[in-house]
């Protein structure tokens, strides 16, 4: 038994607590409908990720707003294959959304903590509707960019509130599947964007890009209207000081049972709110107090690693990348539709596997799959594509296949888990602040990748894929050594894991000792 315990601790997986209390719950239609409505936030996020790459590869859009890029693409200027789309102004079109989201998320954190998850989702829907309308009606580049900024404001609120809402509403035994539903919605949104782009590219008159940008208002409308009728989460109600009887009645409705498990869950939520008087200092607490050091590291590193997988480089610019190797406009857009379909299927598989196999297993397997794919893509690009000319049809087909394999690896690992794990590891008193850190890092790295990828592709050429592959090695090792397994644990009990972890326990135990000493000194 001692050998088994030692092995488990070495892997970063804590043994199950002997006094862990189980909650009574089942999957109810009420909670399913609530989470589906909230999931529209993920659809919006995915749509905005997917639509920009397709729009920025459309001839009509480039000819109107980026004529210099259009001339290079059409051969008007002789440049390297890797530099055809290199334009900082073009990347601003993509990255402005994420920069706005980065700035917004800190304001969204305050509103989400003080007012609840629902108000943030309503603000998100309204801002995105406005941004989509402005982008679709744009007559100059400044209108396009401002529309993207409004979309970013909406995503700042939506990405703050929706993952929290899903993780807090989900039954503990199925939290992984429900929270991974956010990434499934992201994948579906991106797939819809690719289908819309493929269809609008064929519209005569060169105004199809307007439709692509404006369609973002549809899921935003569902989110805003749906949020008006959604219940607030029990955790948020307790955080706002709501009456215990009202919260208990909501828990009974959500969980579909009135047994002792509901009381156990409510007791843990109330206990987790013991620091609510200092909840406004959540960000300061996260940074200054050692007991939150494991969560702080994860809040920074997991979204950081999610971005340096290279996924958004491919998500934003897959059509551009495929046109770089010689594909036509329609063929490139159709290939991306296939790629995204594979990603959605992989995320759906992850929803069924995450609560059975666990987070760590999917992280490790998906990381290895993406690593192999990136190395092979880089090798083919380096050996087959020069500065001029095109690759053969066979090589292009292999590249499309490898991108699909890479997308599948991301779809059942770092895609959904990059949102799930940060949403479930924070204690209630710092949960909104912790989520804001995770979302801010995500937006920051997304902005950096979106703004720099085309320039990196121009200067590093095929080496950029080896750059992302090296990060995949680092992040897989990070998960293996430092991330404990959280499957099956109620969200208010996840924080207990850190005290059993071979590395993180030194931070948690020292803080616990200080608290005990302080309590003893305070006794009369």
PDB file of N, CA, C and O in Angstrom, residues 42-47 49-50 180-194 337 339-345 347 407 410-411:
ATOM      1  N   UNK A  42     -19.739  30.172 -25.770  1.00  0.00           N
ATOM      2  CA  UNK A  42     -18.683  29.446 -26.451  1.00  0.00           C
ATOM      3  C   UNK A  42     -18.840  29.483 -27.960  1.00  0.00           C
ATOM      4  O   UNK A  42     -17.856  29.579 -28.700  1.00  0.00           O
ATOM      5  N   UNK A  43     -20.084  29.391 -28.439  1.00  0.00           N
ATOM      6  CA  UNK A  43     -20.347  29.471 -29.877  1.00  0.00           C
ATOM      7  C   UNK A  43     -19.847  30.805 -30.429  1.00  0.00           C
ATOM      8  O   UNK A  43     -19.212  30.865 -31.495  1.00  0.00           O
ATOM      9  N   UNK A  44     -20.128  31.876 -29.685  1.00  0.00           N
ATOM     10  CA  UNK A  44     -19.682  33.212 -30.119  1.00  0.00           C
ATOM     11  C   UNK A  44     -18.159  33.271 -30.194  1.00  0.00           C
ATOM     12  O   UNK A  44     -17.577  33.777 -31.162  1.00  0.00           O
ATOM     13  N   UNK A  45     -17.505  32.756 -29.152  1.00  0.00           N
ATOM     14  CA  UNK A  45     -16.041  32.784 -29.113  1.00  0.00           C
ATOM     15  C   UNK A  45     -15.465  32.019 -30.305  1.00  0.00           C
ATOM     16  O   UNK A  45     -14.564  32.499 -31.008  1.00  0.00           O
ATOM     17  N   UNK A  46     -15.994  30.812 -30.542  1.00  0.00           N
ATOM     18  CA  UNK A  46     -15.507  30.015 -31.661  1.00  0.00           C
ATOM     19  C   UNK A  46     -15.777  30.675 -32.999  1.00  0.00           C
ATOM     20  O   UNK A  46     -14.927  30.642 -33.908  1.00  0.00           O
ATOM     21  N   UNK A  47     -16.946  31.282 -33.142  1.00  0.00           N
ATOM     22  CA  UNK A  47     -17.288  31.934 -34.403  1.00  0.00           C
ATOM     23  C   UNK A  47     -16.311  33.080 -34.687  1.00  0.00           C
ATOM     24  O   UNK A  47     -15.817  33.221 -35.817  1.00  0.00           O
ATOM     25  N   UNK A  49     -13.281  33.435 -33.569  1.00  0.00           N
ATOM     26  CA  UNK A  49     -11.957  32.902 -33.892  1.00  0.00           C
ATOM     27  C   UNK A  49     -11.921  32.440 -35.347  1.00  0.00           C
ATOM     28  O   UNK A  49     -10.994  32.740 -36.104  1.00  0.00           O
ATOM     29  N   UNK A  50     -12.961  31.697 -35.740  1.00  0.00           N
ATOM     30  CA  UNK A  50     -12.966  31.090 -37.062  1.00  0.00           C
ATOM     31  C   UNK A  50     -13.220  32.051 -38.204  1.00  0.00           C
ATOM     32  O   UNK A  50     -12.673  31.890 -39.300  1.00  0.00           O
ATOM     33  N   UNK A 180     -16.568  20.874 -20.481  1.00  0.00           N
ATOM     34  CA  UNK A 180     -16.017  20.677 -21.819  1.00  0.00           C
ATOM     35  C   UNK A 180     -17.016  21.055 -22.900  1.00  0.00           C
ATOM     36  O   UNK A 180     -16.654  21.252 -24.061  1.00  0.00           O
ATOM     37  N   UNK A 181     -18.293  21.152 -22.501  1.00  0.00           N
ATOM     38  CA  UNK A 181     -19.300  21.638 -23.435  1.00  0.00           C
ATOM     39  C   UNK A 181     -18.986  23.037 -23.928  1.00  0.00           C
ATOM     40  O   UNK A 181     -19.375  23.407 -25.049  1.00  0.00           O
ATOM     41  N   UNK A 182     -18.256  23.829 -23.125  1.00  0.00           N
ATOM     42  CA  UNK A 182     -17.854  25.165 -23.565  1.00  0.00           C
ATOM     43  C   UNK A 182     -16.942  25.056 -24.782  1.00  0.00           C
ATOM     44  O   UNK A 182     -17.130  25.759 -25.777  1.00  0.00           O
ATOM     45  N   UNK A 183     -15.944  24.158 -24.713  1.00  0.00           N
ATOM     46  CA  UNK A 183     -15.049  23.994 -25.862  1.00  0.00           C
ATOM     47  C   UNK A 183     -15.782  23.376 -27.038  1.00  0.00           C
ATOM     48  O   UNK A 183     -15.492  23.699 -28.192  1.00  0.00           O
ATOM     49  N   UNK A 184     -16.752  22.487 -26.771  1.00  0.00           N
ATOM     50  CA  UNK A 184     -17.558  21.943 -27.862  1.00  0.00           C
ATOM     51  C   UNK A 184     -18.290  23.070 -28.575  1.00  0.00           C
ATOM     52  O   UNK A 184     -18.345  23.110 -29.812  1.00  0.00           O
ATOM     53  N   UNK A 185     -18.837  23.995 -27.784  1.00  0.00           N
ATOM     54  CA  UNK A 185     -19.527  25.143 -28.382  1.00  0.00           C
ATOM     55  C   UNK A 185     -18.553  26.035 -29.142  1.00  0.00           C
ATOM     56  O   UNK A 185     -18.900  26.585 -30.199  1.00  0.00           O
ATOM     57  N   UNK A 186     -17.325  26.182 -28.620  1.00  0.00           N
ATOM     58  CA  UNK A 186     -16.298  26.939 -29.341  1.00  0.00           C
ATOM     59  C   UNK A 186     -16.026  26.276 -30.694  1.00  0.00           C
ATOM     60  O   UNK A 186     -15.959  26.944 -31.737  1.00  0.00           O
ATOM     61  N   UNK A 187     -15.891  24.945 -30.673  1.00  0.00           N
ATOM     62  CA  UNK A 187     -15.648  24.225 -31.919  1.00  0.00           C
ATOM     63  C   UNK A 187     -16.809  24.334 -32.891  1.00  0.00           C
ATOM     64  O   UNK A 187     -16.610  24.525 -34.099  1.00  0.00           O
ATOM     65  N   UNK A 188     -18.037  24.234 -32.382  1.00  0.00           N
ATOM     66  CA  UNK A 188     -19.211  24.372 -33.240  1.00  0.00           C
ATOM     67  C   UNK A 188     -19.285  25.775 -33.836  1.00  0.00           C
ATOM     68  O   UNK A 188     -19.607  25.947 -35.016  1.00  0.00           O
ATOM     69  N   UNK A 189     -18.987  26.778 -33.005  1.00  0.00           N
ATOM     70  CA  UNK A 189     -18.992  28.151 -33.504  1.00  0.00           C
ATOM     71  C   UNK A 189     -17.972  28.357 -34.603  1.00  0.00           C
ATOM     72  O   UNK A 189     -18.240  29.012 -35.618  1.00  0.00           O
ATOM     73  N   UNK A 190     -16.784  27.785 -34.413  1.00  0.00           N
ATOM     74  CA  UNK A 190     -15.745  27.911 -35.434  1.00  0.00           C
ATOM     75  C   UNK A 190     -16.140  27.166 -36.712  1.00  0.00           C
ATOM     76  O   UNK A 190     -15.896  27.654 -37.824  1.00  0.00           O
ATOM     77  N   UNK A 191     -16.779  25.994 -36.550  1.00  0.00           N
ATOM     78  CA  UNK A 191     -17.241  25.246 -37.715  1.00  0.00           C
ATOM     79  C   UNK A 191     -18.294  26.034 -38.495  1.00  0.00           C
ATOM     80  O   UNK A 191     -18.250  26.111 -39.729  1.00  0.00           O
ATOM     81  N   UNK A 192     -19.229  26.643 -37.760  1.00  0.00           N
ATOM     82  CA  UNK A 192     -20.250  27.472 -38.413  1.00  0.00           C
ATOM     83  C   UNK A 192     -19.581  28.621 -39.167  1.00  0.00           C
ATOM     84  O   UNK A 192     -19.969  28.954 -40.294  1.00  0.00           O
ATOM     85  N   UNK A 193     -18.556  29.213 -38.553  1.00  0.00           N
ATOM     86  CA  UNK A 193     -17.841  30.318 -39.210  1.00  0.00           C
ATOM     87  C   UNK A 193     -17.217  29.860 -40.522  1.00  0.00           C
ATOM     88  O   UNK A 193     -17.285  30.574 -41.538  1.00  0.00           O
ATOM     89  N   UNK A 194     -16.618  28.663 -40.509  1.00  0.00           N
ATOM     90  CA  UNK A 194     -15.992  28.162 -41.737  1.00  0.00           C
ATOM     91  C   UNK A 194     -17.038  27.891 -42.816  1.00  0.00           C
ATOM     92  O   UNK A 194     -16.816  28.176 -44.003  1.00  0.00           O
ATOM     93  N   UNK A 337     -13.084  23.720 -43.278  1.00  0.00           N
ATOM     94  CA  UNK A 337     -14.353  23.163 -42.804  1.00  0.00           C
ATOM     95  C   UNK A 337     -14.147  21.718 -42.352  1.00  0.00           C
ATOM     96  O   UNK A 337     -14.620  21.298 -41.290  1.00  0.00           O
ATOM     97  N   UNK A 339     -11.310  20.297 -41.427  1.00  0.00           N
ATOM     98  CA  UNK A 339     -10.466  20.330 -40.222  1.00  0.00           C
ATOM     99  C   UNK A 339     -11.293  20.624 -38.978  1.00  0.00           C
ATOM    100  O   UNK A 339     -11.162  19.965 -37.937  1.00  0.00           O
ATOM    101  N   UNK A 340     -12.173  21.601 -39.061  1.00  0.00           N
ATOM    102  CA  UNK A 340     -12.956  21.991 -37.903  1.00  0.00           C
ATOM    103  C   UNK A 340     -13.986  20.930 -37.537  1.00  0.00           C
ATOM    104  O   UNK A 340     -14.303  20.743 -36.357  1.00  0.00           O
ATOM    105  N   UNK A 341     -14.506  20.220 -38.525  1.00  0.00           N
ATOM    106  CA  UNK A 341     -15.428  19.122 -38.246  1.00  0.00           C
ATOM    107  C   UNK A 341     -14.735  18.041 -37.414  1.00  0.00           C
ATOM    108  O   UNK A 341     -15.312  17.495 -36.461  1.00  0.00           O
ATOM    109  N   UNK A 342     -13.495  17.754 -37.763  1.00  0.00           N
ATOM    110  CA  UNK A 342     -12.702  16.785 -36.987  1.00  0.00           C
ATOM    111  C   UNK A 342     -12.526  17.289 -35.549  1.00  0.00           C
ATOM    112  O   UNK A 342     -12.653  16.518 -34.586  1.00  0.00           O
ATOM    113  N   UNK A 343     -12.257  18.563 -35.398  1.00  0.00           N
ATOM    114  CA  UNK A 343     -12.072  19.131 -34.060  1.00  0.00           C
ATOM    115  C   UNK A 343     -13.318  19.038 -33.211  1.00  0.00           C
ATOM    116  O   UNK A 343     -13.246  18.727 -32.012  1.00  0.00           O
ATOM    117  N   UNK A 344     -14.477  19.289 -33.795  1.00  0.00           N
ATOM    118  CA  UNK A 344     -15.739  19.187 -33.053  1.00  0.00           C
ATOM    119  C   UNK A 344     -15.980  17.747 -32.608  1.00  0.00           C
ATOM    120  O   UNK A 344     -16.378  17.481 -31.471  1.00  0.00           O
ATOM    121  N   UNK A 345     -15.713  16.790 -33.516  1.00  0.00           N
ATOM    122  CA  UNK A 345     -15.875  15.385 -33.154  1.00  0.00           C
ATOM    123  C   UNK A 345     -14.963  14.985 -32.003  1.00  0.00           C
ATOM    124  O   UNK A 345     -15.371  14.244 -31.090  1.00  0.00           O
ATOM    125  N   UNK A 347     -13.744  16.975 -29.647  1.00  0.00           N
ATOM    126  CA  UNK A 347     -14.226  17.602 -28.410  1.00  0.00           C
ATOM    127  C   UNK A 347     -15.425  16.860 -27.857  1.00  0.00           C
ATOM    128  O   UNK A 347     -15.570  16.695 -26.644  1.00  0.00           O
ATOM    129  N   UNK A 407      -5.626  18.989 -35.002  1.00  0.00           N
ATOM    130  CA  UNK A 407      -6.874  19.567 -34.490  1.00  0.00           C
ATOM    131  C   UNK A 407      -7.591  18.575 -33.577  1.00  0.00           C
ATOM    132  O   UNK A 407      -8.154  18.970 -32.549  1.00  0.00           O
ATOM    133  N   UNK A 410      -5.856  18.508 -30.167  1.00  0.00           N
ATOM    134  CA  UNK A 410      -6.242  19.687 -29.390  1.00  0.00           C
ATOM    135  C   UNK A 410      -7.691  19.580 -28.932  1.00  0.00           C
ATOM    136  O   UNK A 410      -8.026  19.967 -27.812  1.00  0.00           O
ATOM    137  N   UNK A 411      -8.549  19.021 -29.786  1.00  0.00           N
ATOM    138  CA  UNK A 411      -9.977  18.976 -29.491  1.00  0.00           C
ATOM    139  C   UNK A 411     -10.337  18.124 -28.307  1.00  0.00           C
ATOM    140  O   UNK A 411     -11.353  18.380 -27.653  1.00  0.00           O
TER     141      UNK A 411
END
